[in-house]
Short mmCIF file of C-alpha atoms in Angstrom, two decimals:
data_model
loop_
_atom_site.label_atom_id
_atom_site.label_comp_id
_atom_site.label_asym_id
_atom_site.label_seq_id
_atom_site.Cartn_x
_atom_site.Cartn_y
_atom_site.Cartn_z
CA UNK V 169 59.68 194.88 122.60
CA UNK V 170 60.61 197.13 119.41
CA UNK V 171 57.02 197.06 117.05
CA UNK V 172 59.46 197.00 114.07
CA UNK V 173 61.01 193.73 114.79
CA UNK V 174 57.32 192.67 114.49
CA UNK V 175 57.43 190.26 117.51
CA UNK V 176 54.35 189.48 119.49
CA UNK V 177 54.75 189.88 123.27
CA UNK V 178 51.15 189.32 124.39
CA UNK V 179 52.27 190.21 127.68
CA UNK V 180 52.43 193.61 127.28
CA UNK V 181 49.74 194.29 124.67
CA UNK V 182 47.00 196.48 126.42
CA UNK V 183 43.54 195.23 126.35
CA UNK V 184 41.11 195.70 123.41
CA UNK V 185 37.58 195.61 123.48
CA UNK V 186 35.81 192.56 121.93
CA UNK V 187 36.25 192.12 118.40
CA UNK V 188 32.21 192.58 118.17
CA UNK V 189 32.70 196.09 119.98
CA UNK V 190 35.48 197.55 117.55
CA UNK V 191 33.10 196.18 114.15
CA UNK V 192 29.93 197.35 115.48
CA UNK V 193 31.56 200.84 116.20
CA UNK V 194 32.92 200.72 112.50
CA UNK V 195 29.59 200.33 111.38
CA UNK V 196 28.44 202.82 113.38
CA UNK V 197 30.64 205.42 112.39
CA UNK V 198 30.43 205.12 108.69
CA UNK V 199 26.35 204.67 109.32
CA UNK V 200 26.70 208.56 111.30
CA UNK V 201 28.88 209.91 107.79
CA UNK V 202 26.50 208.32 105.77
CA UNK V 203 23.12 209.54 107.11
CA UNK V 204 24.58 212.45 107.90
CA UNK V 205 25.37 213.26 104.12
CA UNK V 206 29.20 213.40 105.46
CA UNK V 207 28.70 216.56 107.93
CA UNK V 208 29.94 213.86 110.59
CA UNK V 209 32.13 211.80 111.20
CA UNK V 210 35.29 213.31 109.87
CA UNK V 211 37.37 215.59 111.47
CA UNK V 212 41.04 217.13 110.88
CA UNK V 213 43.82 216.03 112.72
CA UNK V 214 45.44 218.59 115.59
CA UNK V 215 48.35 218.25 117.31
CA UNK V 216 47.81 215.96 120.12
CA UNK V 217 45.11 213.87 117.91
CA UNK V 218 45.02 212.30 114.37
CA UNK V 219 41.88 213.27 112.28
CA UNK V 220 39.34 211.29 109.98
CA UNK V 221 39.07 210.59 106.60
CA UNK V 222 37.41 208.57 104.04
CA UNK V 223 39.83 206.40 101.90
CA UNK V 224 37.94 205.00 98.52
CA UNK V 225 40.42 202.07 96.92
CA UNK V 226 39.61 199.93 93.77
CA UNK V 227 39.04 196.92 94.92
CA UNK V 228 42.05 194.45 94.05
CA UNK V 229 39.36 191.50 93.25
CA UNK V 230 36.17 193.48 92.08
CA UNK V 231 37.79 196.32 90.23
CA UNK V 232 34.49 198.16 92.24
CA UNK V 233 35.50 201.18 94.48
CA UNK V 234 35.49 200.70 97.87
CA UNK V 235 34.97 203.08 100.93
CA UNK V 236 36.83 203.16 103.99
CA UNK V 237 36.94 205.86 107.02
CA UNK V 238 40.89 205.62 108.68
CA UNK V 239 42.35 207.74 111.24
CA UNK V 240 45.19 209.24 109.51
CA UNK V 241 48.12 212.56 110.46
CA UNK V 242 49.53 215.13 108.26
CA UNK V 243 53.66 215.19 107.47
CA UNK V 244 53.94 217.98 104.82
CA UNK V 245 51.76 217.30 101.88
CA UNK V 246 51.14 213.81 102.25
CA UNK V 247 49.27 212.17 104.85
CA UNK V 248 49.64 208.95 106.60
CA UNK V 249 47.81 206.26 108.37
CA UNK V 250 48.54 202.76 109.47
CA UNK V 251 46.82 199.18 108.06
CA UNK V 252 46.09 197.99 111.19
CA UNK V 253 42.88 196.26 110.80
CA UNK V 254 41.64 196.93 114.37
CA UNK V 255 45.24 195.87 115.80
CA UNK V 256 44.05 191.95 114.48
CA UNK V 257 46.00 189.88 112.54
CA UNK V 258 44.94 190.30 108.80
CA UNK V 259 46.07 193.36 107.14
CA UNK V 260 42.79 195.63 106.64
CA UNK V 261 40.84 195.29 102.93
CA UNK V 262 41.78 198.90 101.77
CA UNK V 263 45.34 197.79 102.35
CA UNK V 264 45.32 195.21 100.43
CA UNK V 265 43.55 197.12 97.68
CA UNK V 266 46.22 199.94 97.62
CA UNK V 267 48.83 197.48 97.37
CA UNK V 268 47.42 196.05 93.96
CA UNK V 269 46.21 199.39 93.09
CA UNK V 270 48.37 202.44 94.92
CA UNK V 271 45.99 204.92 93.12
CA UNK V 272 42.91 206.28 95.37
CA UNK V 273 40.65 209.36 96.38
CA UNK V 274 40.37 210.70 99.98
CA UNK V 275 37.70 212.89 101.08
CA UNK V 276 38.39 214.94 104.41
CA UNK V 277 35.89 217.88 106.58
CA UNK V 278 37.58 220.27 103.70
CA UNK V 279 37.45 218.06 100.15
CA UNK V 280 38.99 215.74 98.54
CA UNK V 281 42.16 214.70 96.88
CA UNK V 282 43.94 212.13 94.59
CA UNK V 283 46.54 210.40 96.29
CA UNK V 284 48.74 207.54 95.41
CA UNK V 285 49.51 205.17 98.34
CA UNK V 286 53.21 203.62 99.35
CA UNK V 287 54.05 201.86 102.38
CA UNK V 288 56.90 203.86 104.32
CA UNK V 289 60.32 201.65 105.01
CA UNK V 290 63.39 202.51 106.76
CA UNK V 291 64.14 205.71 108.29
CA UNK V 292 60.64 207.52 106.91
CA UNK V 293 58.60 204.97 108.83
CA UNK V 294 60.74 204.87 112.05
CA UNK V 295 60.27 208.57 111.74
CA UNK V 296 56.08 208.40 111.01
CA UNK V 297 55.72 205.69 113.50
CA UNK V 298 57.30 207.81 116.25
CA UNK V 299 55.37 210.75 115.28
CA UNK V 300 51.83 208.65 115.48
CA UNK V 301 53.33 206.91 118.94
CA UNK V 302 53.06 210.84 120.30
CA UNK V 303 49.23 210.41 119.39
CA UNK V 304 48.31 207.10 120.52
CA UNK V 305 47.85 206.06 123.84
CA UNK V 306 50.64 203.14 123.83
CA UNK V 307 50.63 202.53 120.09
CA UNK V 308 53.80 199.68 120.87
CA UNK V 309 51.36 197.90 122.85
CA UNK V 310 48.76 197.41 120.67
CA UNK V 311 51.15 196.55 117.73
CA UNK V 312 52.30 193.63 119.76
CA UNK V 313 48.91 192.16 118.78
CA UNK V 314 49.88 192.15 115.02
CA UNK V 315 52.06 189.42 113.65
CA UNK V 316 54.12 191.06 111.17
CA UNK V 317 54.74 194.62 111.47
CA UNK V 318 51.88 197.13 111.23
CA UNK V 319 52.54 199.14 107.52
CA UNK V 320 52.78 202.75 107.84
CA UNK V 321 50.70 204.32 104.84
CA UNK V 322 51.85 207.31 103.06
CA UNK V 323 49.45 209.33 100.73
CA UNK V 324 50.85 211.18 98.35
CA UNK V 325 48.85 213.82 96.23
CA UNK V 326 48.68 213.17 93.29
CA UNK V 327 48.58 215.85 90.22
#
C-alpha cells in the first residue's frame, strides 16, 4: 500500500501505543519545555533523526495563539513536518489553524523564526515524504492508520 493513495490497510499498520499513552506523553513533553523555561525539550534535527520545535498558530476559531511542539526536518531554508495528529484520524489543531491562517512563529534550541505554512503536493511532497520515510521507523505503516493522506507541512521563512 502507497501512503499517497491514502488507503487504509490495517493489516499492515504497526502497533501504536494506547491513545492515553501518546496524550499523556504530549503533555509531558510540553510540561518538561515549560518548567524547564524551554532549555528542554527541543532539539535540532541530524541526519538519521528529525528535531523539535515549537509551532505557535492563531487559532482559526479564537483568533488566540496557540502552542504546539512537532517533530519537524530541514530541506534548505524551510522546514517541514507532517499533520499527523498522533497517526489518528483527525488532522491535528495547529493544522487546521495554519490552513485558515498560513502565517506562524517557530521557536527551535537556536531562536525563532516567522514562517508561513503550505501543504506540499505533487512531486515536492513525494520528494519530503521519502526524505522523512529515511527517518521514521516504517512511516508507510503508520500512515495506513490515517484516512486521507497525511499533509506534508512546509515552513517557509518569512521576511
Amino acid at each position: 500500500m502507497d501512503e499517497t493513495a491514502g488507503q487504509v490497510d490495517e493489516a499492515r499498520s504497526p502497533r501504536l501505543p494506547p491513545r492515553w499513552f501518546v496524550r499523556t506523553a504530549w503533555v509531558v513533553h510540553r510540561a518538561m519545555y515549560r518548567v524547564t523555561g524551554g532549555r528542554r525539550g527541543l532539539w535540532r534535527p541530524r541526519p538519521d533523526r528529525w528535531g523539535t520545535l515549537v509551532l505557535r498558530t492563531t487559532g482559526r476559531r479564537t483568533g488566540q495563539e496557540r502552542e504546539a511542539i512537532v517533530a519537524y526536518m530541514e530541506d534548505g531554508p524551510n522546514l517541514v513536518t507532517l499533520a499527523m495528529n498522533g497517526w489518528a484520524a483527525p488532522e491535528p489543531a495547529w493544522w487546521l489553524n495554519l490552513q485558515a491562517h498560513p502565517e506562524a512563529t517557530v521557536v527551535l534550541k537556536d531562536g525563532s523564526r516567522a514562517v508561513r505554512a503550505r501543504a506540499a503536493a505533487g512531486a515536492e511532497r513525494e520528494r519530503l515524504w521519502s526524505e522523512y520515510r529515511k527517518l521514521g521507523k516504517d512511516l508507510d505503516g503508520f500512515a495506513t492508520r490515517r484516512p486521507t493522506e497525511t499533509a506534508v507541512v512546509v515552513l517557509e521563512p518569512r521576511g
